[in-house]
Short mmCIF file of C-alpha atoms in Angstrom, two decimals:
data_model
loop_
_atom_site.label_atom_id
_atom_site.label_comp_id
_atom_site.label_asym_id
_atom_site.label_seq_id
_atom_site.Cartn_x
_atom_site.Cartn_y
_atom_site.Cartn_z
CA UNK K 256 25.58 -53.11 -32.24
CA UNK K 257 29.25 -51.47 -31.25
CA UNK K 258 31.85 -53.51 -33.51
CA UNK K 259 35.17 -54.26 -32.79
CA UNK K 260 37.83 -51.65 -34.18
CA UNK K 261 34.96 -48.62 -33.74
CA UNK K 262 35.86 -45.16 -32.09
CA UNK K 263 33.10 -44.85 -29.82
CA UNK K 264 32.29 -42.81 -26.71
CA UNK K 265 31.22 -44.00 -23.59
CA UNK K 266 30.46 -42.11 -19.32
CA UNK K 267 32.42 -40.42 -18.50
CA UNK K 268 35.83 -43.07 -20.00
CA UNK K 269 35.01 -40.71 -22.81
CA UNK K 270 36.19 -41.52 -25.73
CA UNK K 271 37.11 -45.55 -26.21
CA UNK K 272 38.13 -47.80 -28.43
CA UNK K 273 36.67 -51.01 -28.96
CA UNK K 274 39.55 -53.82 -28.46
CA UNK K 275 37.71 -56.98 -28.48
CA UNK K 276 35.64 -58.84 -26.63
CA UNK K 277 36.94 -61.73 -23.90
CA UNK K 278 35.38 -63.64 -21.25
CA UNK K 279 35.07 -63.45 -17.21
CA UNK K 280 34.06 -65.91 -14.74
CA UNK K 281 31.95 -63.51 -12.31
CA UNK K 282 30.55 -65.42 -9.29
CA UNK K 283 30.98 -68.76 -11.15
CA UNK K 284 29.05 -67.75 -14.19
CA UNK K 285 31.06 -66.89 -17.83
CA UNK K 286 30.07 -63.73 -19.31
CA UNK K 287 31.21 -61.82 -21.85
CA UNK K 288 32.73 -58.24 -22.37
CA UNK K 289 33.69 -55.77 -24.26
CA UNK K 290 36.29 -54.46 -23.93
CA UNK K 291 37.15 -50.40 -24.06
CA UNK K 292 40.50 -49.34 -24.17
CA UNK K 293 40.10 -44.62 -23.61
CA UNK K 294 41.82 -43.10 -26.23
CA UNK K 295 42.89 -39.92 -23.53
CA UNK K 296 42.52 -42.27 -20.56
CA UNK K 297 46.38 -43.30 -20.47
CA UNK K 298 46.56 -47.36 -19.36
CA UNK K 299 42.69 -47.90 -18.76
CA UNK K 300 40.70 -50.23 -19.63
CA UNK K 301 36.66 -50.90 -19.37
CA UNK K 302 34.94 -53.76 -19.45
CA UNK K 303 31.24 -53.98 -20.65
CA UNK K 304 28.83 -56.89 -20.40
CA UNK K 305 28.02 -57.45 -23.75
CA UNK K 306 24.45 -58.65 -22.71
CA UNK K 307 23.22 -55.82 -20.40
CA UNK K 308 21.87 -53.80 -23.07
CA UNK K 309 21.82 -51.14 -21.22
CA UNK K 310 24.77 -50.68 -20.98
CA UNK K 311 25.71 -51.88 -25.10
CA UNK K 312 23.87 -48.41 -25.28
CA UNK K 313 25.61 -45.74 -23.31
CA UNK K 314 28.10 -47.22 -25.99
CA UNK K 315 27.68 -43.86 -28.55
CA UNK K 316 29.42 -42.88 -32.17
CA UNK K 317 31.34 -39.35 -31.28
CA UNK K 318 30.22 -36.50 -32.69
CA UNK K 319 29.81 -35.28 -36.00
CA UNK K 320 31.07 -31.89 -37.90
CA UNK K 321 27.80 -30.54 -37.93
CA UNK K 322 26.24 -31.77 -35.07
CA UNK K 323 29.47 -29.73 -33.21
CA UNK K 324 28.52 -26.96 -34.56
CA UNK K 325 24.60 -27.21 -33.63
CA UNK K 326 26.06 -27.90 -29.90
CA UNK K 327 28.19 -25.16 -29.46
CA UNK K 328 25.49 -22.54 -30.73
CA UNK K 329 23.03 -23.78 -28.19
CA UNK K 330 24.44 -23.84 -25.16
CA UNK K 331 25.69 -20.45 -26.96
CA UNK K 332 22.22 -19.32 -26.31
CA UNK K 333 20.47 -21.75 -23.72
CA UNK K 334 22.34 -20.57 -19.82
CA UNK K 335 22.29 -23.44 -16.28
CA UNK K 336 21.04 -21.49 -13.20
CA UNK K 337 23.88 -22.21 -10.68
CA UNK K 338 22.64 -24.95 -7.76
CA UNK K 339 23.41 -23.39 -4.69
CA UNK K 340 22.56 -26.37 -2.25
CA UNK K 341 25.94 -28.40 -2.48
CA UNK K 342 24.27 -32.26 -2.41
CA UNK K 343 21.49 -31.38 -5.84
CA UNK K 344 24.27 -29.48 -7.77
CA UNK K 345 27.27 -32.42 -7.29
CA UNK K 346 24.13 -34.77 -8.59
CA UNK K 347 23.48 -32.95 -11.11
CA UNK K 348 26.99 -32.49 -12.20
CA UNK K 349 27.07 -36.29 -12.05
CA UNK K 350 23.40 -37.69 -14.16
CA UNK K 351 25.52 -34.44 -16.29
CA UNK K 352 28.80 -36.76 -16.62
CA UNK K 353 27.78 -39.81 -16.36
CA UNK K 354 25.28 -39.50 -20.09
CA UNK K 355 25.95 -38.41 -23.30
CA UNK K 356 24.04 -35.21 -23.86
CA UNK K 357 26.97 -33.48 -24.60
CA UNK K 358 24.56 -30.30 -23.89
CA UNK K 359 24.70 -31.28 -20.41
CA UNK K 360 27.95 -31.45 -19.75
CA UNK K 361 28.89 -28.38 -21.86
CA UNK K 362 26.00 -26.70 -19.72
CA UNK K 363 27.69 -27.86 -16.42
CA UNK K 364 31.13 -25.76 -18.08
CA UNK K 365 29.39 -22.46 -18.54
CA UNK K 366 27.53 -22.32 -15.25
CA UNK K 367 30.41 -23.24 -13.42
CA UNK K 368 32.84 -20.35 -14.99
CA UNK K 369 30.17 -18.10 -14.49
CA UNK K 370 29.46 -19.53 -11.21
CA UNK K 371 33.38 -18.89 -11.01
CA UNK K 372 33.84 -14.98 -11.76
CA UNK K 373 30.74 -14.27 -9.62
CA UNK K 374 32.60 -15.37 -6.17
CA UNK K 375 36.06 -14.12 -7.72
CA UNK K 376 34.04 -10.41 -7.08
CA UNK K 377 33.32 -11.12 -3.42
CA UNK K 378 37.20 -11.96 -2.99
CA UNK K 379 35.83 -16.32 -2.19
CA UNK K 380 35.89 -18.96 -4.34
CA UNK K 381 33.73 -22.20 -5.93
CA UNK K 382 34.31 -26.22 -4.10
CA UNK K 383 36.83 -28.20 -4.81
CA UNK K 384 34.96 -30.76 -6.09
CA UNK K 385 33.18 -28.34 -8.84
CA UNK K 386 36.92 -27.87 -10.20
CA UNK K 387 36.37 -31.51 -9.92
CA UNK K 388 33.94 -31.32 -12.10
CA UNK K 389 35.10 -28.45 -14.48
CA UNK K 390 38.10 -30.33 -14.92
CA UNK K 391 36.71 -33.91 -15.35
CA UNK K 392 33.56 -31.68 -17.93
CA UNK K 393 36.28 -30.06 -19.73
CA UNK K 394 38.69 -33.05 -20.75
CA UNK K 395 35.51 -35.35 -21.89
CA UNK K 396 33.67 -32.02 -23.85
CA UNK K 397 37.17 -30.82 -25.84
CA UNK K 398 38.60 -34.76 -25.86
CA UNK K 399 36.25 -35.65 -27.69
CA UNK K 400 35.82 -32.33 -30.55
CA UNK K 401 39.57 -32.71 -30.92
CA UNK K 402 39.67 -36.15 -31.15
CA UNK K 403 36.66 -34.69 -34.30
CA UNK K 404 38.09 -32.57 -35.97
CA UNK K 405 41.94 -33.06 -35.91
CA UNK K 406 42.77 -29.96 -33.37
CA UNK K 407 44.81 -29.81 -30.09
CA UNK K 408 42.78 -29.60 -27.57
CA UNK K 409 44.01 -26.43 -26.32
CA UNK K 410 43.21 -24.92 -29.76
CA UNK K 411 39.51 -26.91 -29.17
CA UNK K 412 39.33 -24.93 -25.90
CA UNK K 413 40.60 -22.01 -26.72
CA UNK K 414 37.69 -21.96 -28.96
CA UNK K 415 35.22 -23.43 -27.06
CA UNK K 416 35.51 -20.97 -24.28
CA UNK K 417 35.66 -18.34 -26.81
CA UNK K 418 32.74 -19.10 -28.53
CA UNK K 419 30.71 -19.64 -25.56
CA UNK K 420 31.93 -16.23 -23.80
CA UNK K 421 33.81 -17.92 -21.01
CA UNK K 422 36.10 -15.80 -19.12
CA UNK K 423 39.13 -16.94 -16.63
#
């Protein structure tokens, strides 16, 4: 069970601090909620129903240093096939961002950059929605690793892109 004061990763909200619990009345029923404050999305609060085990389980600990190295090594070796169908690609991207599987998010980043490079050679651009998914995936991954390694976001971004051989 998550504890007040802990830092957790929660889906697309990224790293959050569990500030406390509160009670809210929803549809005439009192429910207890965890109050999460995203570390990198200032001014927002996420409320997670304490009784909803599925949502509470989505709160997970930040990566450990050794997990980061293993994750990046694995991402450097793997490739994600580009999904040509826009709707299927969007669904897969949403799933990658909503899960706590950091490998999926890293492979999404790698895939969009590869597709962007391929399109530049043809004088074409990637879909705007793919750019949004890229930005969200980078923010989730880079900010978590920057937090764990106590480094600046931009330095982490550069190191990861170098390790994954991403060319902009």
